[in-house]
XYZ file of C-alpha atoms in Angstrom:
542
model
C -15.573 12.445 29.613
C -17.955 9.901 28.332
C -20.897 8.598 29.762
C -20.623 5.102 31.333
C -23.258 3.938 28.591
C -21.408 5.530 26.086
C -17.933 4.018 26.750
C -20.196 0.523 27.421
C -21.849 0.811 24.035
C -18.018 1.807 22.191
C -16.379 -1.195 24.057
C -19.199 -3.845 23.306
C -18.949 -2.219 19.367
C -14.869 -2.363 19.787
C -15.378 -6.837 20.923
C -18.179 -7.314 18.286
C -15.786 -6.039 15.514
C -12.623 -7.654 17.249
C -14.622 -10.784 17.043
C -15.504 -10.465 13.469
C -12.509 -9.691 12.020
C -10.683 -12.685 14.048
C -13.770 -15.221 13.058
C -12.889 -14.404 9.325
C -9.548 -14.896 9.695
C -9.831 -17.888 11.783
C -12.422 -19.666 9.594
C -10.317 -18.792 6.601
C -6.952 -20.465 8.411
C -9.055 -23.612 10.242
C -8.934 -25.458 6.819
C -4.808 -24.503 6.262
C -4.241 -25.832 9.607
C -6.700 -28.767 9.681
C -4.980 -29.900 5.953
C -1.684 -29.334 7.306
C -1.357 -32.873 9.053
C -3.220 -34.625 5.987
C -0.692 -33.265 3.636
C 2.586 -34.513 5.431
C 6.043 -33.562 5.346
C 6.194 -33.911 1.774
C 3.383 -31.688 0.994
C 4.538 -28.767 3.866
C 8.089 -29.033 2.973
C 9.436 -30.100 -0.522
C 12.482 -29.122 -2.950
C 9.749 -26.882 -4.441
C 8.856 -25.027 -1.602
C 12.157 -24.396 -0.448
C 12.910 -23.259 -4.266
C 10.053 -20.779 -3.940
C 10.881 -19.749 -0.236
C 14.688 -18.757 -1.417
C 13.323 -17.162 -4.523
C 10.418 -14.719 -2.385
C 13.038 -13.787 0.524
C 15.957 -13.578 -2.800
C 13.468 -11.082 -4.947
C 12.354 -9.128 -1.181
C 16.450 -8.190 -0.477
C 17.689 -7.428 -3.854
C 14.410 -5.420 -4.367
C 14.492 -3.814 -0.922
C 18.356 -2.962 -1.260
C 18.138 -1.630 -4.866
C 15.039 0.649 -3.799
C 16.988 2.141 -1.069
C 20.542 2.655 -3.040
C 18.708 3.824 -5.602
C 16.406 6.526 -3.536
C 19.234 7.391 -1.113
C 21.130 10.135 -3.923
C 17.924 11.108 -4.820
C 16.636 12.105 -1.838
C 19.822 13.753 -1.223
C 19.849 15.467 -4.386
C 15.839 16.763 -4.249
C 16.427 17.840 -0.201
C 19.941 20.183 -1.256
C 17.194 21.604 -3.774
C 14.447 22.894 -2.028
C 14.143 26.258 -3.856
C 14.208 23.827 -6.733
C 11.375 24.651 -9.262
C 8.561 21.695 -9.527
C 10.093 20.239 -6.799
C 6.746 19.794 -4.881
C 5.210 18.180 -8.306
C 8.469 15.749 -8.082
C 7.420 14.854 -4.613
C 3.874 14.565 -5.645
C 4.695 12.300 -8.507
C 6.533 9.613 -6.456
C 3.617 9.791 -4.635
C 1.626 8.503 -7.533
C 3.422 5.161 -8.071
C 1.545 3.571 -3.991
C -1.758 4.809 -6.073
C -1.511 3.161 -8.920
C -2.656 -0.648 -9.219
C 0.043 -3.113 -10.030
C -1.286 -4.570 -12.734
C -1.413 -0.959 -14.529
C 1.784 -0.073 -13.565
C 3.862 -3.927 -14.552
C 1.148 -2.906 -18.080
C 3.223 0.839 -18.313
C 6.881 -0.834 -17.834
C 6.431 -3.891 -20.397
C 5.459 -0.357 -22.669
C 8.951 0.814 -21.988
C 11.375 -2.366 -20.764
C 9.314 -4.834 -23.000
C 10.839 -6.562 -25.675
C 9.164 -4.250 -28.376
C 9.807 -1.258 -25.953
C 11.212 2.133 -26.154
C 14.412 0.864 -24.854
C 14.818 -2.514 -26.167
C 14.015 -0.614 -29.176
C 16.964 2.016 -28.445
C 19.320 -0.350 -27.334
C 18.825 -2.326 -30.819
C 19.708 1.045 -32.850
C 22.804 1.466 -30.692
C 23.734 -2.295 -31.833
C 22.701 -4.701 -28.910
C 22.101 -8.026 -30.881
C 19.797 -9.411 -27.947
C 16.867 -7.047 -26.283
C 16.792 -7.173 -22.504
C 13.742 -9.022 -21.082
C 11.683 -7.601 -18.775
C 10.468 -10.802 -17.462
C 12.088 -13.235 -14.495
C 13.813 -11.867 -11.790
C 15.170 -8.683 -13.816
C 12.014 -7.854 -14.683
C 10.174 -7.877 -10.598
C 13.419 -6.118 -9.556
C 12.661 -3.249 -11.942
C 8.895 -3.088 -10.790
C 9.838 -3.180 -7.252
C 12.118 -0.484 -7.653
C 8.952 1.311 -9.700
C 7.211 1.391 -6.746
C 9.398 1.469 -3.858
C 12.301 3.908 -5.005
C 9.483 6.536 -4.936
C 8.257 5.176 -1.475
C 11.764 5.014 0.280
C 12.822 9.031 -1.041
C 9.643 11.221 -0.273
C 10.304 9.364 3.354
C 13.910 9.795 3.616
C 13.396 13.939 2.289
C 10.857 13.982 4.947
C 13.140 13.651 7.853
C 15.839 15.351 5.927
C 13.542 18.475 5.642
C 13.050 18.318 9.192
C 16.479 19.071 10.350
C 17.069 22.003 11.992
C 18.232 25.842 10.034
C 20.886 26.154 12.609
C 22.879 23.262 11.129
C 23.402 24.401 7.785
C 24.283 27.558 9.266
C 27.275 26.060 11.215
C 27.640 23.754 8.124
C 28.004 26.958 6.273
C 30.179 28.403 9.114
C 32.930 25.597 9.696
C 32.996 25.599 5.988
C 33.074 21.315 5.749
C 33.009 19.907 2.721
C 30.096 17.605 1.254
C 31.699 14.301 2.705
C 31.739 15.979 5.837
C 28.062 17.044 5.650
C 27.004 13.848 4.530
C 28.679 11.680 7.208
C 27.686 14.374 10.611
C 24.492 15.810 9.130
C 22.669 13.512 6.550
C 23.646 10.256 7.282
C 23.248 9.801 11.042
C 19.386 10.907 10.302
C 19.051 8.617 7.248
C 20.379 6.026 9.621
C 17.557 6.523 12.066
C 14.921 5.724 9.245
C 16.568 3.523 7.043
C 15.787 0.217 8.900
C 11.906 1.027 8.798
C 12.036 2.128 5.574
C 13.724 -0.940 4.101
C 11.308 -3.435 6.900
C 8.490 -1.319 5.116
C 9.394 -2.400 1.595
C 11.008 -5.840 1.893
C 7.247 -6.419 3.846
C 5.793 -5.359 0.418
C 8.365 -7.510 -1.661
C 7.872 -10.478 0.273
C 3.757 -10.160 -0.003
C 3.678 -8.988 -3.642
C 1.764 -10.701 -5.917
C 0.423 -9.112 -8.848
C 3.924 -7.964 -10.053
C 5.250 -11.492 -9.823
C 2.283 -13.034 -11.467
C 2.695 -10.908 -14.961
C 6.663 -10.387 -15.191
C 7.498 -13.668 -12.975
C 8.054 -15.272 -16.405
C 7.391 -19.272 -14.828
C 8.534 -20.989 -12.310
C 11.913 -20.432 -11.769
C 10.408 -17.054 -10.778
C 7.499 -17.235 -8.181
C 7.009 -16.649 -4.739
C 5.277 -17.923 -1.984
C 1.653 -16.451 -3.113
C 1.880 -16.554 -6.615
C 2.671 -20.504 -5.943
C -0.486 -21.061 -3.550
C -2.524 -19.124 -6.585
C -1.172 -21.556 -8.993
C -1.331 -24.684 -6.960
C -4.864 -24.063 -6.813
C -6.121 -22.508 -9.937
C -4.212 -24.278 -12.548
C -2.831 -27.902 -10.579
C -5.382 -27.919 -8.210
C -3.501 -29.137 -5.110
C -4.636 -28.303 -2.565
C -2.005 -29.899 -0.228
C 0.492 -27.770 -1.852
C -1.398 -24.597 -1.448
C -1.774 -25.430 2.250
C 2.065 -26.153 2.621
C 2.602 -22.561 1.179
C 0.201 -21.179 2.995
C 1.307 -21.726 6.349
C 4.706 -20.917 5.285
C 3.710 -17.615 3.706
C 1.939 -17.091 7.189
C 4.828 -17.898 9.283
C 7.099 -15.643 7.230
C 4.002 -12.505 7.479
C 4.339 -12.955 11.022
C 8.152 -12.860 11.634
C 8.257 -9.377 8.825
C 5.439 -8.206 11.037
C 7.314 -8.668 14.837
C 10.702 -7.371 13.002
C 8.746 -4.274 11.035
C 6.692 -3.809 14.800
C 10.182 -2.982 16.175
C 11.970 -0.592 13.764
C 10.580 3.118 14.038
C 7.840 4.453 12.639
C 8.298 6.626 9.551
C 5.980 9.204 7.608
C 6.559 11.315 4.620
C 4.875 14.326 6.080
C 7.607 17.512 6.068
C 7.723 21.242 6.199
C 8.664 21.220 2.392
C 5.073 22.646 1.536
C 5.614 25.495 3.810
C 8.317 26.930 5.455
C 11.466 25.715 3.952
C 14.504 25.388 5.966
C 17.911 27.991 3.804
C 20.727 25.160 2.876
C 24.284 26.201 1.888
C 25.598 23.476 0.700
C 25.989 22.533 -3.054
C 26.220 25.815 -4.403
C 28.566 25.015 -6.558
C 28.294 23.894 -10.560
C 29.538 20.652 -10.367
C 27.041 19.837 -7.075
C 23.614 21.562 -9.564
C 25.229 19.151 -12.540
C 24.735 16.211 -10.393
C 21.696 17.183 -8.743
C 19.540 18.000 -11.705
C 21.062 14.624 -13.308
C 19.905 12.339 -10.531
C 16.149 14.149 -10.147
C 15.491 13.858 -13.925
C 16.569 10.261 -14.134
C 14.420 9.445 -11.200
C 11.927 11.404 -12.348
C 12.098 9.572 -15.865
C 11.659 6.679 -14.439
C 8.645 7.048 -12.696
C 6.758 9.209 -15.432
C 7.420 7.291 -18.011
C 5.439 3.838 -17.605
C 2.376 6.728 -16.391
C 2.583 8.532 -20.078
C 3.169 5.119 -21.226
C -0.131 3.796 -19.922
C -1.883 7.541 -20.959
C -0.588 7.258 -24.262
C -1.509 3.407 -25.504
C -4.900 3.714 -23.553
C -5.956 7.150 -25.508
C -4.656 5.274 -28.662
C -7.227 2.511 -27.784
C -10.556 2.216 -29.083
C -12.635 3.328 -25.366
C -15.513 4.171 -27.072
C -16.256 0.919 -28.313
C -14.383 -0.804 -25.036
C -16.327 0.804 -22.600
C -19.577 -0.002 -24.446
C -19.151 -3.692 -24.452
C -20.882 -5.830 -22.109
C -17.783 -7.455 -20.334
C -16.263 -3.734 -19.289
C -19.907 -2.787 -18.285
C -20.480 -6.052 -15.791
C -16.705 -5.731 -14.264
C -17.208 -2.322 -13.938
C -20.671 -2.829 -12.567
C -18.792 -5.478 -9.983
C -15.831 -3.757 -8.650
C -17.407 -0.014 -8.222
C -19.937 -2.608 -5.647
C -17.309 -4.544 -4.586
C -15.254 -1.033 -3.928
C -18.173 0.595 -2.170
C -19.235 -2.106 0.011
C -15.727 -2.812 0.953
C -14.960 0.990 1.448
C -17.807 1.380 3.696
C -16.957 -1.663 5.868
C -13.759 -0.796 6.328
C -14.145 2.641 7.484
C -17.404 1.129 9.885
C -15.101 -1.672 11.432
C -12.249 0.884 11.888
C -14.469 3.558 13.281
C -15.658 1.026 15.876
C -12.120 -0.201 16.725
C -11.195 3.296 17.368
C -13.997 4.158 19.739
C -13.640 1.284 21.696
C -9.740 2.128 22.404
C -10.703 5.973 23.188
C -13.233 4.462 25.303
C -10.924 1.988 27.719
C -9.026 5.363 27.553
C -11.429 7.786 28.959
C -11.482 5.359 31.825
C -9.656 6.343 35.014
C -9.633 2.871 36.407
C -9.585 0.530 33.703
C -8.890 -3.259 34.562
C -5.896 -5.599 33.589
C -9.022 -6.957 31.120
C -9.951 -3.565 29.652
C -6.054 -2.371 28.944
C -4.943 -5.677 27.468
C -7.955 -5.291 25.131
C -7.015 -1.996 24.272
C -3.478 -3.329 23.479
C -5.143 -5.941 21.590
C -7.066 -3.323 19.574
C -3.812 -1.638 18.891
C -2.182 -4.040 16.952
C -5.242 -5.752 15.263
C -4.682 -3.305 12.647
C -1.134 -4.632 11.763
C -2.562 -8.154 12.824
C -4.698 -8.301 9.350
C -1.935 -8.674 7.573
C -0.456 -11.415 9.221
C -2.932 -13.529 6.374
C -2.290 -12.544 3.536
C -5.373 -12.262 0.744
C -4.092 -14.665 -1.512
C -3.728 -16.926 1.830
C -7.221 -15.744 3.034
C -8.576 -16.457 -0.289
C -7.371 -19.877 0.082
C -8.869 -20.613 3.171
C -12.256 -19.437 2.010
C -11.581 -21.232 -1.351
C -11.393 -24.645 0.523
C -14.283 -24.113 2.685
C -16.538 -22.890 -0.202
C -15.833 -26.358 -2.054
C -17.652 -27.902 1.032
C -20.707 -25.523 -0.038
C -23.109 -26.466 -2.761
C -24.101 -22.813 -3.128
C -20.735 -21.187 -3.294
C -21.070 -18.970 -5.950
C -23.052 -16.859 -3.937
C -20.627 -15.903 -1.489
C -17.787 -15.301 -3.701
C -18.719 -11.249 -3.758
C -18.836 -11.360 0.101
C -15.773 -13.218 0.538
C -14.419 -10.860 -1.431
C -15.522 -7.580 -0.039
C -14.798 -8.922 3.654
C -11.233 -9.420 2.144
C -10.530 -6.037 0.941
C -12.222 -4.439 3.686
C -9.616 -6.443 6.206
C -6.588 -5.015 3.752
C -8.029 -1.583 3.997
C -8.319 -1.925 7.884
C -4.939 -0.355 8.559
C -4.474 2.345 6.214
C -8.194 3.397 7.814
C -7.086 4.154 11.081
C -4.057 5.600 10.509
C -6.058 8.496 8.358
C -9.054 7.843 11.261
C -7.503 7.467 14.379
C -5.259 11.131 14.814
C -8.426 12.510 13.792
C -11.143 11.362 16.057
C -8.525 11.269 18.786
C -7.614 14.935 18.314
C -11.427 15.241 18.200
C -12.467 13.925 21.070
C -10.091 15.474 23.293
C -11.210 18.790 22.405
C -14.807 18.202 22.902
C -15.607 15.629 25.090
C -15.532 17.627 27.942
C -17.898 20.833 26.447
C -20.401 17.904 25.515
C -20.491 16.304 29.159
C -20.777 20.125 30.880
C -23.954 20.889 28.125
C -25.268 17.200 28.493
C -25.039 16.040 25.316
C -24.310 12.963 24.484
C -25.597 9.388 22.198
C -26.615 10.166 19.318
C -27.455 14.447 19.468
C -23.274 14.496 20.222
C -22.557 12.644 16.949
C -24.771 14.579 14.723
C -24.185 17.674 16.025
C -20.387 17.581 17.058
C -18.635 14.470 15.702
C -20.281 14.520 12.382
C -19.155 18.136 10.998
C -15.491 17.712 12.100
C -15.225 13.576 11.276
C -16.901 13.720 7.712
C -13.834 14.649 5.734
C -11.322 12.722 7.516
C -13.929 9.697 7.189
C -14.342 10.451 3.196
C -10.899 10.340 2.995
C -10.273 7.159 4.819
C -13.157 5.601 1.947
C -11.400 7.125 -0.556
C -8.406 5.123 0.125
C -10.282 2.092 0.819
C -11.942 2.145 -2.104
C -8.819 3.035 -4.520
C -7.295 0.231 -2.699
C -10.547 -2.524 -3.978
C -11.010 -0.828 -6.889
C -7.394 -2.052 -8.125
C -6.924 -5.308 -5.911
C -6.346 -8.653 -7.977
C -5.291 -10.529 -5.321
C -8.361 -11.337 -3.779
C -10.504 -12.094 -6.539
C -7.534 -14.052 -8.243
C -8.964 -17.576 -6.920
C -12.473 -16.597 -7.574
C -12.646 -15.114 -10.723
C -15.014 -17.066 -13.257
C -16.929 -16.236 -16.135
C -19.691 -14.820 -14.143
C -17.666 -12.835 -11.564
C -15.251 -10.385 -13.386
C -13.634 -7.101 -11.850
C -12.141 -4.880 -13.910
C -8.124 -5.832 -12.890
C -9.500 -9.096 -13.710
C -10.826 -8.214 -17.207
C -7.411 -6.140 -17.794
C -5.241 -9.252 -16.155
C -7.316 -11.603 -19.151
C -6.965 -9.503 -21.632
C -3.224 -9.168 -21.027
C -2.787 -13.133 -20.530
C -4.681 -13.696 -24.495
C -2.424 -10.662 -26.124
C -5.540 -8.460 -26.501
C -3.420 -5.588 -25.864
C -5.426 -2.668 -26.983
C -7.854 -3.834 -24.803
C -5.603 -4.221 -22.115
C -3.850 -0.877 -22.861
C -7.724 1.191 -22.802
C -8.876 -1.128 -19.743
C -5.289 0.335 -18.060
C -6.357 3.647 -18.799
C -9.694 3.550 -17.318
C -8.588 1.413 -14.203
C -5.646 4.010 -13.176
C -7.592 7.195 -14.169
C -10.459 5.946 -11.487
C -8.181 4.640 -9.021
C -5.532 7.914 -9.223
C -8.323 10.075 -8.889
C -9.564 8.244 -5.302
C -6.099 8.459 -4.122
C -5.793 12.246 -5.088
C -8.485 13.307 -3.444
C -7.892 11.430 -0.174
C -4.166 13.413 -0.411
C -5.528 16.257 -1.608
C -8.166 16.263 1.387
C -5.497 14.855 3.742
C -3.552 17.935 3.708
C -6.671 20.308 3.848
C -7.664 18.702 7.091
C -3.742 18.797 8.365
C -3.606 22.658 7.474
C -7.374 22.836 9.116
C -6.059 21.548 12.127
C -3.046 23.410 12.738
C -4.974 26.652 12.369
C-alpha cells in the first residue's frame, strides 16, 4: 500500500496532467467555437459540407465493409491452417501494414494500382483499352482495405485461435460438414468481435487523412479533414474550416460513444505457442482454397512493401540523403519524434499513477472515483479532436501571435504526444498495474518508498515496457503528416513532409528513396516495440 504522500504526490501529478492535456485541447477548440457564431448558418452548414459529410461517412462504410468481407475468408482460411508453414510470418506481415506511415504505403500502391503500374500495365497486355485509376473513391477504398484487411484478420484469428480443443474434437466426432462448422463454431465467435472490429476501422476511415489527401483525386473526393486542411492552406477560409471542424468533432464524438460500447478486441492468441489440433478441411478441395485465399491476401499486402523496397534502392540515397533538405527534415522530425515520444510516455505514466493511486485507497470519495473515471477515458477522450482539427485551432490562435513561428515545433510535438496518449497506456498501464500489485506491499513492510522504491524496484521491471511504449510513440511522430500539414513552410520541414512535396512536384525518385528511408526507420520502431512486447508478455507469464 502506498504512503499517503505518495498517493498525494501521484494524484496532484494525475490533475496537473489532466489539466494540461484538457487546456490544449480547450485552447485549440475556444477559437472553433468562438468563430462558430461569426460564420453563420451558411458557413457551418452548406451544400459543400453536406457533400463532404456524405462522402467521409460514404468512403468509412464501403471501406469498413470491404475490410471485413474481405478479412473474414482469410482469417478463416489462415486459422483451419495452423500447422501451416510461415504462417506466423503471415500474421507478422499484416502486422506491418498499422506500422507503416500512410503516405509510404498510398507511395507503394500508386507503384502497383497506378496508372503506369504493374497491373494497369498487365491489364493493358490482356487488352483493357482504359487503365484503372487508382485515384477517387476506388483508389481510398483500396488503401483502406491495405491497411485494415490486415487489421480486421490477425483480430478475428485471434479469437478464433482461442476456441477451445474439445470442439473440434466433437466437430470431428458428429462428423458436420464445413457449413455446419462455420454457422455453430466460427461464426457465433466472429459475431462477438465483429462489431468492434468494424467500430475500430470505420473510426480510422472516418479520421483518415493522409490517404485521402494523395489518392482523393479533388473534390468530389474529400472528407471532413482533408476539407478543413484545404480551406485553410490553399482558400484560406477560415469560416469554412471552423464549420468542418465542429462537424468533424461532433462526428469523433458520436464514433467514440458507439466504439466505447462494442467490446474490446486484441490480436493477442495462443498461435505462437501451443496450438489448438483442428479436423476440419482435410480435404483437397478445402487446402486448394485455403492456400488460394492466404497467397492473395498475402500478395496484397507484400506487394506495395517490395514495391516501396524496390523503387527506393533504385533511387539515388547517396546523393538524397546528403542534401541539405533530407538533412534539416530529418534533423526536425527525429526532435520532433523524441520530444513527442518522451512526453507522451511522461503524461501517460502520470495518468496511470494517479488512477493506481485513487485505487490503493480504501475510502476514496465520490470526488476521487469520478476522477479516476475521468482518467479512464481521457485516453480515448484525445481523440475526440482530431490533429488536423487541433491543428486548426492552434493555426487560428497563432495568427493572433506576431511570433508564431516559434511555436510551430511545440504545437506540434504537444499534438503528437496527445495522439500517442492512448496507444501509451495500453502498452503502460497492464504493466505498472501488474507491477504494483506484486510489490507494493514488500516495499511498505521494508519501508521503502519515494524515490529509493522507483530506482530500485519500479525502474528494473518498468524500463522495457516504458521503451516500448516510446518506441511506438515515436514510430507514430516519426510518420505523422497530419499535424504538421497546416504548418509546414519552407523553414519547418519533416521528412513525410519532404516525401508528401516531392510527390505533389513529380520528383518521384526522390519521393520513392525518401519512402524508403521513412518506412525503414519507422518499421524498425514498431518492430522492436512488438518484438519487446512479446518478450515482456512471455517474461511475465513465467
Amino acid at each position: 500500500m502506498l504512503t499517503r504522500r505518495e498517493q498525494q504526490t501521484a494524484i496532484g501529478g494525475g490533475i496537473v496532467t489532466f489539466a494540461s492535456v484538457a487546456a490544449f485541447i480547450g485552447l485549440a477548440t475556444y477559437p472553433l467555437l468562438a468563430a462558430a457564431p461569426d460564420a453563420g448558418g451558411e458557413g457551418l452548414w452548406t451544400s459543400y459540407t453536406a457533400r463532404v459529410l456524405r462522402f467521409t461517412l460514404l468512403q468509412a462504410g464501403l471501406s469498413t465493409l470491404l475490410s471485413i468481407g474481405l478479412a473474414i475468408p482469410v482469417a478463416l482460411a489462415l486459422a483451419r491452417r495452423p500447422h501451416l508453414p510461415g504462417r506466423l510470418w503471415i500474421l507478422r506481415l499484416m502486422a506491418l501494414p498499422m506500422g507503416l506511415p500512410a503516405l509510404v504505403a498510398a507511395l507503394g500502391l500508386i507503384t502497383i494500382w497506378g496508372r503506369q503500374g504493374l497491373v494497369n500495365s498487365l491489364l493493358l497486355r490482356g487488352g483493357l483499352d482504359e487503365p484503372v485509376s487508382i485515384y477517387g473513391l476506388g483508389g481510398i477504398l483500396l488503401a483502406h482495405v491495405f491497411f485494415n484487411l490486415p487489421l480486421a484478420c490477425r483480430l478475428m484469428v485471434a479469437s478464433l485461435d482461442r476456441l477451445p480443443g474439445e470442439y473440434w474434437m466433437l466437430a470431428a466426432q458428429l462428423g458436420m460438414r464445413p457449413v455446419a462448422i462455420f454457422r455453430l463454431i466460427e461464426w457465433p465467435v466472429l459475431l462477438r468481435v465483429l462489431p468492434g472490429i468494424a467500430g475500430l476501422i470505420f473510426m480510422l476511415c472516418a479520421t483518415s487523412f493522409t490517404l485521402v489527401l494523395v489518392l482523393g483525386g479533388g473534390p468530389a473526393a474529400t472528407t471532413l479533414e482533408v476539407a478543413i486542411y484545404q480551406s485553410l492552406r490553399f482558400d484560406f477560409d477560415p469560416a469554412r474550416a471552423v464549420g468542418l471542424s465542429l462537424l468533424q468533432i461532433g462526428l469523433t464524438a458520436i464514433l467514440l460513444i458507439i466504439l466505447s460500447r462494442l467490446p474490446v478486441t486484441d490480436d493477442r492468441s495462443p498461435s505462437s505457442g501451443h496450438r489448438v489440433r483442428r479436423f476440419d478441411g482435410k480435404g483437397a478441395a478445402a487446402r486448394a482454397w485455403d492456400t488460394l485465399v492466404i497467397a492473395v491476401a498475402t500478395a496484397f499486402v507484400l506487394m506495395p512493401l517490395l514495391a516501396v523496397l524496390r523503387a527506393g534502392i533504385q533511387a539515388d540515397l547517396p546523393r538524397l540523403v546528403a542534401s541539405d533538405a533530407f538533412q534539416r527534415a530529418l534533423a526536425t522530425s527525429l526532435l520532433i519524434a523524441l520530444s513527442s515520444g518522451l512526453l507522451a510516455v511522461m503524461a501517460s505514466v502520470r495518468l496511470i499513477d494517479a488512477r493506481l493511486a485513487i485505487a490503493d485507497r480504501k475510502n476514496a470519495g465520490v470526488l476521487l472515483r469520478g476522477f479516476s473515471s475521468t482518467l479512464d477515458a481521457a485516453s480515448f477522450l484525445v481523440l475526440l479532436v482530431p490533429p488536423v482539427v487541433l491543428g486548426t485551432g492552434w493555426f487560428l490562435l497563432l495568427r493572433l501571435a506576431g511570433s508564431a513561428s516559434l511555436w510551430v515545433g511545440w504545437i506540434v510535438v504537444a499534438i503528437n504526444a496527445l495522439m500517442a496518449i492512448p496507444f501509451v497506456i495500453r502498452v503502460l498501464a497492464p504493466a505498472m498495474k501488474e507491477h504494483r500489485d506484486s510489490s507494493v506491499r514488500l516495499a511498505a513492510s521494508l519501508g521503502i518508498g519515494g524515490w529509493t522504491r522507483v530506482w530500485r524496484i519500479d525502474r528494473p521491471v518498468l524500463t522495457r515496457p516504458a521503451l516500448l511504449a516510446f518506441s511506438f510513440a515515436m514510430s507514430l511522430s516519426l510518420g505523422d503528416l497530419g499535424a504538421v500539414a497546416l504548418f509546414a513552410s519552407n523553414d519547418f520541414v519533416t521528412l513525410p513532409w519532404l516525401l508528401y512535396s516531392s510527390l505533389s512536384s513529380y520528383r518521384t525518385q526522390d519521393a520513392d528513396g525518401l519512402a524508403l528511408l521513412l518506412a525503414a526507420a519507422c518499421l524498425l520502431l514498431t518492430i522492436i516495440g512488438t518484438s519487446g512486447w512479446r518478450m515482456n508478455g512471455k517474461h511475465h507469464a513465467r
